[in-house]
Amino acid sequence: EPEVTQTPSHQVTQMGQEVILRCVPISNHLYFYWYRQILGQKVEFLVSFYNNEISEKSEIFDDQFSVERPDGSNFTLKIRSTKLEDSAMYFCASSLGSGQGTVNEKLFFGSGTQLSVL
Amino acid sequence: DAKTTQPPSMDCAEGRAANLPCNHSTISGNEYVYWYRQIHSQGPQYIIHGLKNNETNEMASLIITEDRKSSTLILPHATLRDTAVYYCIVRAYTTSGTYKYIFGTGTRLKVLA
């Protein structure tokens, strides 16, 4: 079965540094998402991306965050100046998506990048 | 956004059916109910989804009440490998023409030998 691939699996960084988390969504998917999960807490929506622009973003997704699809296969999440509270597991997800009436639409998740900010 | 409410934890004996309830009383008419599970800290895994009819696949069954305000995920013969956190999710259609999947706090299911 096709997979969403995330790299790296673990990332350690110093507070204030920039990090880029990388994802390769499933090849024919059109909608891309980032979620995060702080240890012991629920999975939280960050942002959705479609047609080369952000579709929706949560309150968490402030000016320190940005997303990009630099080519036809990668989808990245950048955190410009990391804070201690950014430490979390970050999940990328993708879906096929074809607008309204997509009865069988579902999200496929990657295995995550564990970000530790020291 | 429709919110979901689930019990924080449940136990189930191996081989028995696990029935996981979810309340989504603010769901709108065209919003689907999805169930995902997360084993340890792995990426959430899709289980099943539905709109108003009951659904069954190789993993589970989904029972949605007639008023659509609640649903139950049924794992017919739970195994130790079904120990996980189960999330009930309402898929909302947004003003930007995309979908948003909002996770609740989930139910931690422990299958006991």
Tab-separated table of C-alpha atoms in Angstrom:
chain	number	residue	atom	x	y	z
A	1	GLU	CA	0.000	0.000	0.000
A	2	PRO	CA	1.330	3.513	-0.757
A	3	GLU	CA	2.760	5.383	2.206
A	4	VAL	CA	3.346	8.891	3.433
A	5	THR	CA	7.055	9.183	4.214
A	6	GLN	CA	8.499	11.579	6.779
A	7	THR	CA	12.111	12.478	7.433
A	8	PRO	CA	13.888	12.631	9.760
A	9	SER	CA	12.267	10.351	12.306
A	10	HIS	CA	13.957	12.304	15.112
A	11	GLN	CA	15.211	15.874	15.113
A	12	VAL	CA	16.995	17.571	17.982
A	13	THR	CA	17.563	21.303	17.824
A	14	GLN	CA	18.502	24.224	20.010
A	15	MET	CA	15.928	26.811	20.987
A	16	GLY	CA	15.841	29.634	18.449
A	17	GLN	CA	17.073	27.514	15.581
A	18	GLU	CA	15.156	26.893	12.396
A	19	VAL	CA	13.995	23.390	11.539
A	20	ILE	CA	12.476	21.921	8.417
A	21	LEU	CA	10.431	18.768	8.622
A	22	ARG	CA	10.021	16.885	5.396
A	23	CYS	CA	7.242	14.754	4.025
A	24	VAL	CA	6.618	12.894	0.812
A	25	PRO	CA	2.845	12.477	0.439
A	26	ILE	CA	1.274	9.697	-1.580
A	27	SER	CA	1.951	10.502	-5.199
A	28	ASN	CA	-1.532	11.155	-6.594
A	29	HIS	CA	-2.857	12.924	-3.509
A	30	LEU	CA	-3.882	16.552	-3.720
A	31	TYR	CA	-4.497	17.592	-0.098
A	32	PHE	CA	-1.755	17.806	2.480
A	33	TYR	CA	-1.837	18.319	6.208
A	34	TRP	CA	0.405	18.796	9.209
A	35	TYR	CA	-0.635	17.730	12.690
A	36	ARG	CA	1.291	17.682	15.925
A	37	GLN	CA	1.043	15.695	19.117
A	38	ILE	CA	2.628	16.844	22.345
A	39	LEU	CA	3.584	13.890	24.530
A	40	GLY	CA	0.529	12.416	26.207
A	41	GLN	CA	-1.908	14.745	24.475
A	42	LYS	CA	-4.251	14.489	21.536
A	43	VAL	CA	-3.408	14.931	17.880
A	44	GLU	CA	-3.811	18.614	16.954
A	45	PHE	CA	-4.478	20.052	13.522
A	46	LEU	CA	-1.948	22.625	12.330
A	47	VAL	CA	-2.555	23.339	8.667
A	48	SER	CA	-4.010	22.038	5.443
A	49	PHE	CA	-2.644	22.770	1.983
A	50	TYR	CA	-4.203	22.454	-1.423
A	51	ASN	CA	-3.423	23.811	-4.861
A	52	ASN	CA	-0.176	25.362	-3.622
A	53	GLU	CA	-1.721	27.399	-0.885
A	54	ILE	CA	-2.858	27.084	2.695
A	55	SER	CA	-6.526	26.095	2.948
A	56	GLU	CA	-6.987	26.158	6.699
A	57	LYS	CA	-4.765	26.775	9.684
A	58	SER	CA	-5.252	26.534	13.411
A	59	GLU	CA	-4.381	29.057	16.105
A	60	ILE	CA	-1.202	27.078	16.740
A	61	PHE	CA	0.049	27.803	13.218
A	62	ASP	CA	1.393	31.299	13.843
A	63	ASP	CA	3.980	33.342	11.934
A	64	GLN	CA	6.769	31.060	13.108
A	65	PHE	CA	5.375	28.266	10.961
A	66	SER	CA	5.298	27.956	7.218
A	67	VAL	CA	4.599	25.189	4.721
A	68	GLU	CA	5.807	24.670	1.218
A	69	ARG	CA	5.545	22.227	-1.621
A	70	PRO	CA	8.854	23.016	-3.316
A	71	ASP	CA	8.496	20.402	-6.037
A	72	GLY	CA	6.043	17.761	-7.182
A	73	SER	CA	6.760	15.345	-4.386
A	74	ASN	CA	7.835	17.025	-1.144
A	75	PHE	CA	5.787	18.894	1.429
A	76	THR	CA	7.675	20.697	4.180
A	77	LEU	CA	6.930	22.334	7.508
A	78	LYS	CA	9.339	25.028	8.636
A	79	ILE	CA	9.572	26.411	12.128
A	80	ARG	CA	11.637	29.596	11.974
A	81	SER	CA	12.715	30.044	15.572
A	82	THR	CA	11.935	27.020	17.648
A	83	LYS	CA	10.674	27.270	21.201
A	84	LEU	CA	10.731	24.672	23.940
A	85	GLU	CA	6.979	24.209	23.577
A	86	ASP	CA	7.402	23.193	19.942
A	87	SER	CA	8.738	19.858	21.163
A	88	ALA	CA	6.256	17.312	19.849
A	89	MET	CA	5.661	14.570	17.317
A	90	TYR	CA	4.779	16.100	13.969
A	91	PHE	CA	2.643	14.089	11.559
A	92	CYS	CA	2.204	14.731	7.895
A	93	ALA	CA	-0.918	13.431	6.178
A	94	SER	CA	-2.318	13.424	2.688
A	95	SER	CA	-5.594	12.603	1.003
A	96	LEU	CA	-6.697	12.063	-2.542
A	97	GLY	CA	-9.423	14.678	-2.416
A	98	SER	CA	-11.662	15.650	-5.233
A	99	GLY	CA	-13.883	18.255	-3.682
A	100	GLN	CA	-17.418	17.711	-2.544
A	101	GLY	CA	-19.008	14.315	-2.505
A	102	THR	CA	-15.850	12.313	-1.965
A	103	VAL	CA	-17.467	9.454	-0.132
A	104	ASN	CA	-14.322	7.397	0.229
A	105	GLU	CA	-12.008	10.243	1.131
A	106	LYS	CA	-9.614	9.458	3.979
A	107	LEU	CA	-6.381	10.708	5.470
A	108	PHE	CA	-3.188	8.731	5.296
A	109	PHE	CA	-0.623	9.574	7.958
A	110	GLY	CA	3.125	9.271	8.011
A	111	SER	CA	4.990	7.772	10.944
A	112	GLY	CA	5.964	11.183	12.281
A	113	THR	CA	9.012	13.260	13.171
A	114	GLN	CA	9.815	13.565	16.841
A	115	LEU	CA	11.099	17.119	17.372
A	116	SER	CA	12.990	17.877	20.558
A	117	VAL	CA	13.863	21.503	21.280
A	118	LEU	CA	16.558	21.946	23.923
B	1	ASP	CA	-16.323	22.569	14.250
B	2	ALA	CA	-18.222	19.556	15.528
B	3	LYS	CA	-16.591	18.201	18.641
B	4	THR	CA	-16.419	14.621	19.785
B	5	THR	CA	-16.551	13.210	23.279
B	6	GLN	CA	-15.159	9.805	24.156
B	7	PRO	CA	-14.494	7.957	27.422
B	8	PRO	CA	-10.807	8.282	28.295
B	9	SER	CA	-10.196	4.565	28.731
B	10	MET	CA	-11.744	1.122	28.392
B	11	ASP	CA	-10.693	-2.468	28.961
B	12	CYS	CA	-11.781	-5.443	26.911
B	13	ALA	CA	-11.063	-9.148	27.266
B	14	GLU	CA	-9.222	-10.756	24.382
B	15	GLY	CA	-11.629	-12.436	21.971
B	16	ARG	CA	-14.565	-10.368	23.096
B	17	ALA	CA	-16.177	-7.504	21.206
B	18	ALA	CA	-14.914	-4.039	22.039
B	19	ASN	CA	-17.580	-1.341	21.809
B	20	LEU	CA	-16.196	2.175	21.792
B	21	PRO	CA	-18.745	4.985	22.044
B	22	CYS	CA	-18.485	8.519	20.722
B	23	ASN	CA	-20.732	11.498	21.165
B	24	HIS	CA	-20.864	14.102	18.374
B	25	SER	CA	-24.072	15.945	19.164
B	26	THR	CA	-23.145	19.076	17.154
B	27	ILE	CA	-22.470	17.224	13.922
B	28	SER	CA	-23.890	18.773	10.755
B	29	GLY	CA	-25.869	16.915	8.135
B	30	ASN	CA	-23.053	16.452	5.633
B	31	GLU	CA	-20.221	15.733	8.071
B	32	TYR	CA	-18.788	12.251	8.144
B	33	VAL	CA	-17.697	10.351	11.235
B	34	TYR	CA	-14.257	8.767	11.015
B	35	TRP	CA	-12.428	6.448	13.341
B	36	TYR	CA	-8.668	6.199	13.547
B	37	ARG	CA	-6.401	4.454	15.995
B	38	GLN	CA	-2.894	5.159	17.187
B	39	ILE	CA	-0.614	2.452	18.488
B	40	HIS	CA	2.098	3.879	20.747
B	41	SER	CA	3.250	7.064	19.005
B	42	GLN	CA	2.877	5.793	15.471
B	43	GLY	CA	0.918	7.719	12.868
B	44	PRO	CA	-2.861	7.387	13.209
B	45	GLN	CA	-4.274	4.512	11.210
B	46	TYR	CA	-7.620	4.653	9.424
B	47	ILE	CA	-10.267	2.198	10.588
B	48	ILE	CA	-13.645	3.100	9.156
B	49	HIS	CA	-15.963	5.984	8.371
B	50	GLY	CA	-19.628	6.656	7.687
B	51	LEU	CA	-22.275	9.301	7.209
B	52	LYS	CA	-25.563	7.861	8.458
B	53	ASN	CA	-25.724	4.189	7.540
B	54	ASN	CA	-23.985	1.502	9.513
B	55	GLU	CA	-20.727	0.417	7.940
B	56	THR	CA	-18.586	-2.705	8.174
B	57	ASN	CA	-15.178	-3.557	6.838
B	58	GLU	CA	-12.513	-6.125	7.587
B	59	MET	CA	-11.376	-4.260	10.693
B	60	ALA	CA	-14.532	-3.074	12.391
B	61	SER	CA	-18.177	-2.040	12.301
B	62	LEU	CA	-19.529	1.442	12.761
B	63	ILE	CA	-22.988	2.005	14.165
B	64	ILE	CA	-24.366	5.543	13.822
B	65	THR	CA	-27.564	6.484	15.631
B	66	GLU	CA	-30.488	7.681	13.579
B	67	ASP	CA	-30.131	11.259	14.835
B	68	ARG	CA	-26.368	11.026	14.080
B	69	LYS	CA	-25.486	12.480	17.455
B	70	SER	CA	-23.484	9.465	18.512
B	71	SER	CA	-21.766	6.413	17.125
B	72	THR	CA	-20.110	3.204	18.288
B	73	LEU	CA	-17.063	1.520	16.878
B	74	ILE	CA	-17.181	-2.256	17.268
B	75	LEU	CA	-14.106	-4.453	17.097
B	76	PRO	CA	-15.799	-7.851	16.903
B	77	HIS	CA	-13.030	-10.042	18.324
B	78	ALA	CA	-10.452	-7.899	20.059
B	79	THR	CA	-6.853	-9.103	20.124
B	80	LEU	CA	-3.875	-7.865	22.119
B	81	ARG	CA	-2.708	-6.023	18.992
B	82	ASP	CA	-5.851	-3.876	19.139
B	83	THR	CA	-4.526	-2.161	22.272
B	84	ALA	CA	-4.317	1.466	21.147
B	85	VAL	CA	-5.863	4.921	21.435
B	86	TYR	CA	-8.999	5.148	19.304
B	87	TYR	CA	-10.046	8.518	17.951
B	88	CYS	CA	-13.501	9.467	16.798
B	89	ILE	CA	-13.288	12.323	14.316
B	90	VAL	CA	-15.800	14.495	12.547
B	91	ARG	CA	-14.706	15.544	9.090
B	92	ALA	CA	-15.826	19.106	8.540
B	93	TYR	CA	-16.137	20.762	5.166
B	94	THR	CA	-14.538	24.185	5.368
B	95	THR	CA	-15.317	27.501	3.712
B	96	SER	CA	-12.132	27.126	1.686
B	97	GLY	CA	-13.579	24.053	0.008
B	98	THR	CA	-11.404	21.507	1.777
B	99	TYR	CA	-11.866	19.053	4.588
B	100	LYS	CA	-10.650	19.382	8.134
B	101	TYR	CA	-10.278	16.356	10.379
B	102	ILE	CA	-10.435	17.336	14.041
B	103	PHE	CA	-9.303	14.772	16.577
B	104	GLY	CA	-10.900	14.431	19.992
B	105	THR	CA	-9.086	13.216	23.066
B	106	GLY	CA	-9.607	9.550	22.178
B	107	THR	CA	-10.256	6.361	24.141
B	108	ARG	CA	-7.330	4.310	25.350
B	109	LEU	CA	-8.397	0.702	24.787
B	110	LYS	CA	-6.531	-1.984	26.631
B	111	VAL	CA	-7.171	-5.554	25.537
B	112	LEU	CA	-6.538	-7.979	28.372
B	113	ALA	CA	-5.276	-11.542	27.925
